[in-house]
CSV table of C-alpha atoms in Angstrom, one decimal:
chain,number,residue,atom,x,y,z
A,1497,MET,CA,-0.2,-120.8,-51.9
A,1498,PRO,CA,1.2,-124.3,-51.5
A,1499,VAL,CA,5.0,-124.5,-51.5
A,1500,PRO,CA,6.3,-127.3,-53.7
A,1501,SER,CA,9.0,-129.6,-52.4
A,1502,VAL,CA,12.5,-128.4,-53.3
A,1503,SER,CA,13.3,-131.9,-54.6
A,1504,ALA,CA,10.1,-131.8,-56.7
A,1505,ARG,CA,11.2,-128.5,-58.2
A,1506,ARG,CA,14.7,-129.6,-59.3
A,1507,GLY,CA,15.0,-129.3,-63.0
A,1508,ALA,CA,11.6,-127.6,-63.4
A,1509,SER,CA,11.3,-124.0,-64.5
A,1510,GLU,CA,8.0,-122.9,-63.0
A,1511,HIS,CA,9.6,-121.4,-59.9
A,1512,SER,CA,12.9,-119.5,-59.8
A,1513,VAL,CA,13.1,-119.5,-56.0
A,1514,VAL,CA,11.9,-122.1,-53.6
A,1515,ALA,CA,12.6,-122.2,-49.9
A,1516,GLU,CA,11.5,-124.7,-47.2
A,1517,GLY,CA,11.9,-124.1,-43.5
A,1518,LEU,CA,14.6,-121.5,-44.0
A,1519,THR,CA,16.1,-120.6,-40.6
A,1520,LYS,CA,18.8,-118.3,-39.3
A,1521,ARG,CA,19.8,-117.6,-35.7
A,1522,TYR,CA,22.1,-114.9,-34.3
A,1523,GLY,CA,23.0,-115.9,-30.8
A,1524,ASP,CA,19.7,-116.2,-28.9
A,1525,ARG,CA,17.7,-114.4,-31.5
A,1526,LEU,CA,15.9,-116.3,-34.2
A,1527,ALA,CA,16.1,-113.9,-37.2
A,1528,VAL,CA,14.4,-116.2,-39.7
A,1529,ASP,CA,12.1,-118.9,-38.4
A,1530,GLY,CA,11.1,-121.7,-40.8
A,1531,LEU,CA,10.3,-119.5,-43.8
A,1532,ASP,CA,8.7,-121.1,-46.9
A,1533,LEU,CA,8.7,-119.3,-50.2
A,1534,ALA,CA,7.9,-120.2,-53.8
A,1535,VAL,CA,8.4,-117.5,-56.5
A,1536,ARG,CA,7.2,-118.1,-60.0
A,1537,ARG,CA,9.6,-117.2,-62.8
A,1538,GLY,CA,9.2,-113.7,-64.3
A,1539,THR,CA,7.2,-112.4,-61.3
A,1540,VAL,CA,7.9,-109.9,-58.5
A,1541,LEU,CA,7.6,-111.1,-54.9
A,1542,GLY,CA,7.5,-108.3,-52.4
A,1543,LEU,CA,8.8,-109.0,-48.9
A,1544,LEU,CA,7.1,-106.7,-46.4
A,1545,GLY,CA,7.6,-106.5,-42.6
A,1546,PRO,CA,8.6,-104.1,-39.9
A,1547,ASN,CA,12.3,-103.3,-39.1
A,1548,GLY,CA,14.0,-106.4,-37.8
A,1549,ALA,CA,11.4,-108.8,-39.3
A,1550,GLY,CA,14.0,-110.8,-41.1
A,1551,LYS,CA,13.6,-109.5,-44.7
A,1552,THR,CA,17.2,-108.6,-45.3
A,1553,THR,CA,18.5,-111.8,-43.6
A,1554,THR,CA,16.2,-113.8,-45.9
A,1555,VAL,CA,17.6,-112.0,-49.0
A,1556,ARG,CA,21.1,-112.6,-47.8
A,1557,MET,CA,20.6,-116.3,-47.4
A,1558,LEU,CA,19.0,-116.7,-50.8
A,1559,ALA,CA,21.8,-114.7,-52.4
A,1560,THR,CA,24.4,-116.9,-50.6
A,1561,LEU,CA,25.8,-114.0,-48.6
A,1562,THR,CA,24.7,-115.7,-45.3
A,1563,ARG,CA,24.6,-119.4,-44.7
A,1564,PRO,CA,21.3,-120.8,-43.4
A,1565,ASP,CA,21.3,-122.6,-40.1
A,1566,GLY,CA,18.3,-124.8,-41.2
A,1567,GLY,CA,16.0,-125.5,-44.0
A,1568,ARG,CA,16.7,-125.7,-47.7
A,1569,ALA,CA,16.5,-123.2,-50.6
A,1570,GLU,CA,17.0,-123.3,-54.3
A,1571,VAL,CA,17.6,-120.3,-56.5
A,1572,GLY,CA,17.7,-120.7,-60.3
A,1573,GLY,CA,17.6,-124.4,-59.8
A,1574,HIS,CA,20.7,-124.7,-57.5
A,1575,ASP,CA,20.9,-125.3,-53.8
A,1576,VAL,CA,22.1,-122.2,-51.9
A,1577,ARG,CA,24.1,-124.3,-49.4
A,1578,ARG,CA,25.6,-127.0,-51.6
A,1579,GLU,CA,26.0,-125.0,-54.9
A,1580,PRO,CA,26.6,-121.3,-53.9
A,1581,ALA,CA,28.9,-120.6,-56.8
A,1582,LEU,CA,26.3,-121.8,-59.3
A,1583,VAL,CA,23.6,-119.7,-57.6
A,1584,ARG,CA,25.8,-116.6,-57.9
A,1585,ARG,CA,26.0,-117.1,-61.6
A,1586,ARG,CA,22.2,-117.0,-61.8
A,1587,ILE,CA,21.5,-113.9,-59.6
A,1588,GLY,CA,21.9,-110.2,-59.4
A,1589,LEU,CA,21.8,-108.1,-56.2
A,1590,ALA,CA,21.2,-104.4,-55.6
A,1591,GLY,CA,21.5,-103.3,-52.0
A,1592,GLN,CA,20.1,-100.3,-50.3
A,1593,HIS,CA,23.0,-98.0,-51.4
A,1594,PRO,CA,24.2,-97.8,-55.1
A,1595,ALA,CA,27.6,-99.5,-55.6
A,1596,VAL,CA,28.6,-97.5,-58.7
A,1597,ASP,CA,31.8,-95.4,-58.9
A,1598,GLU,CA,30.9,-91.7,-59.0
A,1599,ILE,CA,34.2,-90.6,-60.6
A,1600,VAL,CA,33.8,-92.5,-63.9
A,1601,THR,CA,31.0,-92.5,-66.4
A,1602,ALA,CA,28.0,-94.7,-66.6
A,1603,ARG,CA,29.5,-96.6,-69.5
A,1604,GLN,CA,32.8,-97.1,-67.7
A,1605,ASN,CA,31.0,-98.4,-64.7
A,1606,LEU,CA,29.2,-101.0,-66.7
A,1607,VAL,CA,32.3,-102.1,-68.6
A,1608,LEU,CA,34.1,-102.4,-65.3
A,1609,PHE,CA,31.4,-104.6,-63.8
A,1610,GLY,CA,31.5,-106.7,-67.0
A,1611,ARG,CA,35.2,-107.2,-66.6
A,1612,LEU,CA,34.8,-108.1,-62.9
A,1613,PHE,CA,32.3,-110.8,-64.1
A,1614,HIS,CA,35.1,-112.1,-66.4
A,1615,LEU,CA,33.6,-110.9,-69.6
A,1616,GLY,CA,36.2,-110.1,-72.3
A,1617,ARG,CA,36.7,-106.4,-73.3
A,1618,ALA,CA,34.6,-106.6,-76.4
A,1619,ALA,CA,31.8,-108.5,-74.6
A,1620,ALA,CA,31.8,-106.1,-71.7
A,1621,ARG,CA,31.5,-103.1,-74.0
A,1622,ALA,CA,28.7,-104.8,-76.0
A,1623,ARG,CA,26.8,-105.7,-72.8
A,1624,ALA,CA,27.3,-102.1,-71.5
A,1625,ASP,CA,25.7,-100.8,-74.7
A,1626,GLU,CA,22.8,-103.2,-74.3
A,1627,LEU,CA,22.1,-102.1,-70.7
A,1628,ILE,CA,22.5,-98.4,-71.5
A,1629,ALA,CA,19.7,-98.8,-74.0
A,1630,ALA,CA,17.6,-101.0,-71.8
A,1631,PHE,CA,17.7,-98.5,-68.9
A,1632,THR,CA,17.3,-95.4,-71.1
A,1633,LEU,CA,20.7,-94.0,-70.1
A,1634,GLN,CA,21.8,-93.1,-73.6
A,1635,GLU,CA,22.0,-89.3,-73.0
A,1636,ALA,CA,24.0,-89.8,-69.7
A,1637,ALA,CA,26.1,-92.7,-70.7
A,1638,ASP,CA,29.4,-90.8,-71.0
A,1639,ARG,CA,28.9,-88.4,-68.1
A,1640,GLN,CA,30.4,-88.8,-64.7
A,1641,VAL,CA,28.0,-90.5,-62.3
A,1642,LYS,CA,28.6,-87.8,-59.6
A,1643,GLY,CA,26.3,-85.5,-61.6
A,1644,PHE,CA,23.4,-88.0,-61.8
A,1645,SER,CA,20.1,-87.7,-60.0
A,1646,GLY,CA,19.2,-90.3,-57.4
A,1647,GLY,CA,16.9,-92.0,-59.8
A,1648,MET,CA,19.5,-92.2,-62.5
A,1649,ARG,CA,22.1,-93.6,-60.1
A,1650,ARG,CA,19.7,-96.3,-59.0
A,1651,ARG,CA,18.9,-97.2,-62.6
A,1652,LEU,CA,22.6,-97.5,-63.3
A,1653,ASP,CA,23.0,-99.6,-60.2
A,1654,LEU,CA,20.3,-101.9,-61.4
A,1655,ALA,CA,21.9,-102.1,-64.8
A,1656,CYS,CA,25.2,-103.1,-63.2
A,1657,SER,CA,23.4,-105.9,-61.3
A,1658,MET,CA,22.1,-107.2,-64.6
A,1659,ILE,CA,25.5,-107.6,-66.3
A,1660,LEU,CA,25.1,-111.4,-66.5
A,1661,ALA,CA,21.3,-111.2,-67.3
A,1662,PRO,CA,20.4,-113.0,-64.0
A,1663,ASP,CA,17.5,-115.3,-63.7
A,1664,VAL,CA,16.8,-113.8,-60.2
A,1665,LEU,CA,17.4,-110.2,-59.1
A,1666,PHE,CA,17.3,-109.3,-55.4
A,1667,LEU,CA,16.4,-105.7,-54.6
A,1668,ASP,CA,16.8,-104.6,-51.0
A,1669,GLU,CA,15.1,-101.2,-50.4
A,1670,PRO,CA,15.8,-100.1,-54.0
A,1671,THR,CA,14.2,-96.6,-53.8
A,1672,THR,CA,15.1,-95.5,-50.2
A,1673,GLY,CA,15.8,-91.8,-50.2
A,1674,LEU,CA,14.5,-91.2,-53.8
A,1675,ASP,CA,12.0,-88.5,-54.6
A,1676,PRO,CA,8.7,-89.6,-56.4
A,1677,ARG,CA,10.3,-89.0,-59.9
A,1678,GLY,CA,13.3,-91.2,-59.0
A,1679,ARG,CA,11.0,-93.9,-57.6
A,1680,GLY,CA,9.0,-93.9,-60.8
A,1681,GLU,CA,12.1,-94.3,-62.9
A,1682,VAL,CA,13.2,-97.3,-60.9
A,1683,TRP,CA,9.7,-98.8,-61.0
A,1684,ASP,CA,9.7,-98.6,-64.8
A,1685,ALA,CA,13.1,-100.3,-64.9
A,1686,VAL,CA,11.9,-103.2,-62.7
A,1687,ARG,CA,8.8,-103.6,-64.9
A,1688,GLY,CA,11.1,-103.8,-67.9
A,1689,LEU,CA,13.2,-106.6,-66.2
A,1690,THR,CA,10.2,-108.8,-65.4
A,1691,ALA,CA,8.9,-108.4,-69.0
A,1692,THR,CA,12.1,-110.1,-70.1
A,1693,GLY,CA,11.6,-113.0,-67.7
A,1694,THR,CA,13.7,-112.0,-64.8
A,1695,THR,CA,12.3,-112.9,-61.3
A,1696,VAL,CA,12.5,-110.1,-58.8
A,1697,ILE,CA,12.5,-110.4,-55.0
A,1698,LEU,CA,11.9,-106.9,-53.5
A,1699,THR,CA,12.1,-105.7,-49.9
A,1700,THR,CA,10.7,-102.3,-49.3
A,1701,HIS,CA,9.2,-100.0,-46.7
A,1702,TYR,CA,7.2,-98.2,-49.4
A,1703,LEU,CA,3.9,-100.0,-49.4
A,1704,GLU,CA,2.8,-98.1,-52.6
A,1705,GLU,CA,5.9,-99.6,-54.2
A,1706,ALA,CA,4.9,-103.1,-53.3
A,1707,ASP,CA,1.3,-102.4,-54.4
A,1708,ARG,CA,2.5,-101.2,-57.8
A,1709,LEU,CA,5.2,-103.7,-58.5
A,1710,ALA,CA,4.6,-107.0,-56.7
A,1711,ASP,CA,2.6,-109.9,-58.2
A,1712,ARG,CA,2.5,-111.4,-54.7
A,1713,ILE,CA,3.5,-110.1,-51.3
A,1714,ALA,CA,4.8,-112.1,-48.4
A,1715,VAL,CA,4.4,-110.4,-45.0
A,1716,ILE,CA,7.1,-111.3,-42.5
A,1717,ASP,CA,7.2,-110.5,-38.8
A,1718,HIS,CA,9.5,-111.9,-36.1
A,1719,GLY,CA,11.2,-114.1,-38.8
A,1720,ARG,CA,8.0,-115.9,-39.7
A,1721,LYS,CA,5.8,-115.5,-42.8
A,1722,ILE,CA,2.4,-114.3,-41.6
A,1723,THR,CA,0.7,-114.6,-44.9
A,1724,GLU,CA,1.2,-114.4,-48.6
A,1725,ASP,CA,-1.2,-113.2,-51.3
A,1726,THR,CA,-1.6,-110.8,-54.1
A,1727,PRO,CA,-1.8,-107.1,-53.1
A,1728,ALA,CA,-5.6,-107.2,-53.8
A,1729,GLY,CA,-6.0,-110.4,-51.8
A,1730,LEU,CA,-4.2,-108.9,-48.8
A,1731,LYS,CA,-6.5,-105.9,-48.9
A,1732,ARG,CA,-9.6,-108.1,-49.1
A,1733,ALA,CA,-8.4,-110.1,-46.2
A,1734,VAL,CA,-8.7,-107.2,-43.8
A,1735,GLY,CA,-12.2,-106.2,-45.0
A,1736,GLY,CA,-14.0,-105.4,-48.1
A,1737,ALA,CA,-15.2,-102.1,-49.5
A,1738,ARG,CA,-17.0,-99.6,-47.3
A,1739,ILE,CA,-19.6,-97.1,-48.5
A,1740,GLU,CA,-19.2,-93.6,-47.2
A,1741,VAL,CA,-21.7,-90.8,-47.1
A,1742,VAL,CA,-20.9,-87.2,-46.0
A,1743,VAL,CA,-23.9,-85.0,-45.5
A,1744,ALA,CA,-24.0,-81.2,-45.7
A,1745,ASP,CA,-25.6,-80.6,-42.3
A,1746,PRO,CA,-25.7,-82.6,-39.0
A,1747,SER,CA,-29.5,-82.7,-39.2
A,1748,TRP,CA,-29.3,-85.1,-42.2
A,1749,LEU,CA,-27.1,-87.7,-40.4
A,1750,PRO,CA,-30.2,-89.8,-39.3
A,1751,ALA,CA,-31.4,-90.0,-42.9
A,1752,ALA,CA,-27.9,-91.0,-44.1
A,1753,ARG,CA,-27.7,-93.7,-41.4
A,1754,ARG,CA,-31.1,-95.1,-42.5
A,1755,ALA,CA,-30.0,-95.2,-46.1
A,1756,VAL,CA,-26.6,-96.8,-45.4
A,1757,ALA,CA,-28.2,-99.3,-43.0
A,1758,ARG,CA,-30.2,-100.8,-45.8
A,1759,VAL,CA,-27.0,-102.1,-47.5
A,1760,ALA,CA,-24.6,-102.5,-44.6
A,1761,ARG,CA,-23.0,-105.8,-43.9
A,1762,GLY,CA,-22.8,-107.0,-40.3
A,1763,GLU,CA,-23.7,-104.7,-37.4
A,1764,GLY,CA,-24.6,-101.7,-39.4
A,1765,PRO,CA,-23.2,-98.3,-40.2
A,1766,ASP,CA,-20.7,-96.3,-38.1
A,1767,THR,CA,-21.2,-92.5,-37.7
A,1768,ASP,CA,-18.5,-89.8,-37.4
A,1769,GLU,CA,-20.6,-86.9,-36.2
A,1770,GLU,CA,-17.7,-84.4,-36.3
A,1771,ALA,CA,-16.9,-85.3,-39.9
A,1772,LEU,CA,-20.7,-85.6,-40.8
A,1773,ARG,CA,-19.8,-89.0,-42.2
A,1774,VAL,CA,-21.7,-92.4,-42.2
A,1775,HIS,CA,-19.9,-95.5,-43.4
A,1776,ALA,CA,-20.4,-99.2,-43.4
A,1777,ALA,CA,-19.0,-102.4,-44.9
A,1778,VAL,CA,-20.9,-103.7,-47.9
A,1779,ASP,CA,-20.9,-106.8,-50.1
A,1780,ASP,CA,-22.2,-105.9,-53.5
A,1781,GLU,CA,-20.3,-102.6,-54.0
A,1782,VAL,CA,-22.0,-101.2,-57.1
A,1783,ALA,CA,-25.5,-102.2,-56.1
A,1784,ALA,CA,-25.0,-100.8,-52.6
A,1785,LEU,CA,-23.7,-97.5,-53.9
A,1786,THR,CA,-26.6,-97.2,-56.4
A,1787,GLU,CA,-29.2,-98.0,-53.8
A,1788,VAL,CA,-27.9,-95.5,-51.2
A,1789,ALA,CA,-27.6,-92.7,-53.8
A,1790,ARG,CA,-31.1,-93.3,-55.1
A,1791,THR,CA,-32.6,-93.4,-51.6
A,1792,LEU,CA,-30.9,-90.2,-50.6
A,1793,GLN,CA,-31.9,-88.5,-53.8
A,1794,ASP,CA,-35.5,-89.6,-53.4
A,1795,GLU,CA,-35.6,-88.3,-49.8
A,1796,GLY,CA,-34.0,-85.0,-50.8
A,1797,THR,CA,-31.1,-85.5,-48.4
A,1798,PRO,CA,-28.2,-83.0,-49.2
A,1799,VAL,CA,-25.0,-84.9,-49.7
A,1800,ALA,CA,-21.5,-83.4,-49.7
A,1801,ASP,CA,-19.9,-86.6,-50.8
A,1802,ILE,CA,-20.6,-90.3,-51.5
A,1803,GLY,CA,-18.5,-93.1,-52.6
A,1804,LEU,CA,-16.8,-96.5,-52.0
A,1805,ARG,CA,-13.6,-96.7,-50.1
A,1806,ARG,CA,-11.4,-99.8,-50.4
A,1807,PRO,CA,-8.8,-101.0,-47.9
A,1808,THR,CA,-5.2,-99.8,-48.6
A,1809,LEU,CA,-2.1,-102.0,-48.4
A,1810,ASP,CA,-1.0,-99.8,-45.5
A,1811,GLU,CA,-4.1,-100.9,-43.5
A,1812,ALA,CA,-3.6,-104.5,-44.4
A,1813,PHE,CA,0.1,-104.4,-43.4
A,1814,LEU,CA,-0.6,-102.7,-40.1
A,1815,ARG,CA,-3.4,-105.1,-39.2
A,1816,LEU,CA,-1.4,-108.2,-40.2
A,1817,THR,CA,1.8,-107.3,-38.5
A,1818,ALA,CA,-0.1,-106.3,-35.3
A,1819,ALA,CA,-1.8,-109.7,-35.3
A,1820,GLY,CA,1.5,-111.4,-36.0
A,1821,GLY,CA,3.3,-109.5,-33.3
A,1822,ALA,CA,0.6,-110.5,-30.8
A,1823,ALA,CA,0.8,-114.2,-31.7
């Protein structure tokens, strides 16, 4: 995806976040090395990378918590180095650990955050009511937070980060430690935010989370962006679909190999004799599956299973970061 010039983006609304050559060094270590980003308004960008890749440092620079050593970035139309105060008025930030007070209620937390953001008493209470409804916290609004589940605490934390209805919300590992139900609650909340036009930059180690939420994913390793694409595009980049046939008996493996070889792309099918499985990459997925199934049926070959297997985001991530680390 071409990255538009920061100067060209000034005053325009297509992108909420634009970075060019963003760089940060800690001593001899280059934590972020010439990073380019362009995030369209109202979308979710997932930042993926192994530990120490530079994801959190990137978020901290964009959120004005860490000053870049080089490059330029604009968030919400303002330069992060020259106009940090204006950037802070346009963003929200939820770190890896909820920042809410466990002793008071959810409503009191929201009012407190509103007052800290210089809202008047009435405005803070009104905004708290809006966010309680938006994050479906009505039943728990007047309960102490210490009795909340992990998912409810994280939803409240997200609500607190939205006090000023930010243009851009930074989420750093937002569901770490949550069970599947809690992660699902947070995912629903994030989808609701983007539906209202908020842009989200998400760092996560849960690849399923990035797959579910992100419109685009930037893979970072050793401080550099290796690639950026949609989740589907990243999966396609490491190989298309594969057809798999599992036979009921080892004696039928040769027949399965012949059938799969007719539709295989490249060097032909691979065989896992222990698993009684034959598989190969294919181009025309539906046609390949139909032809193989018809051939096996016509030849009377007993089949335990047959289907198409597409690459996962996990596989794409591992291959891309392995290639990036070797470069």
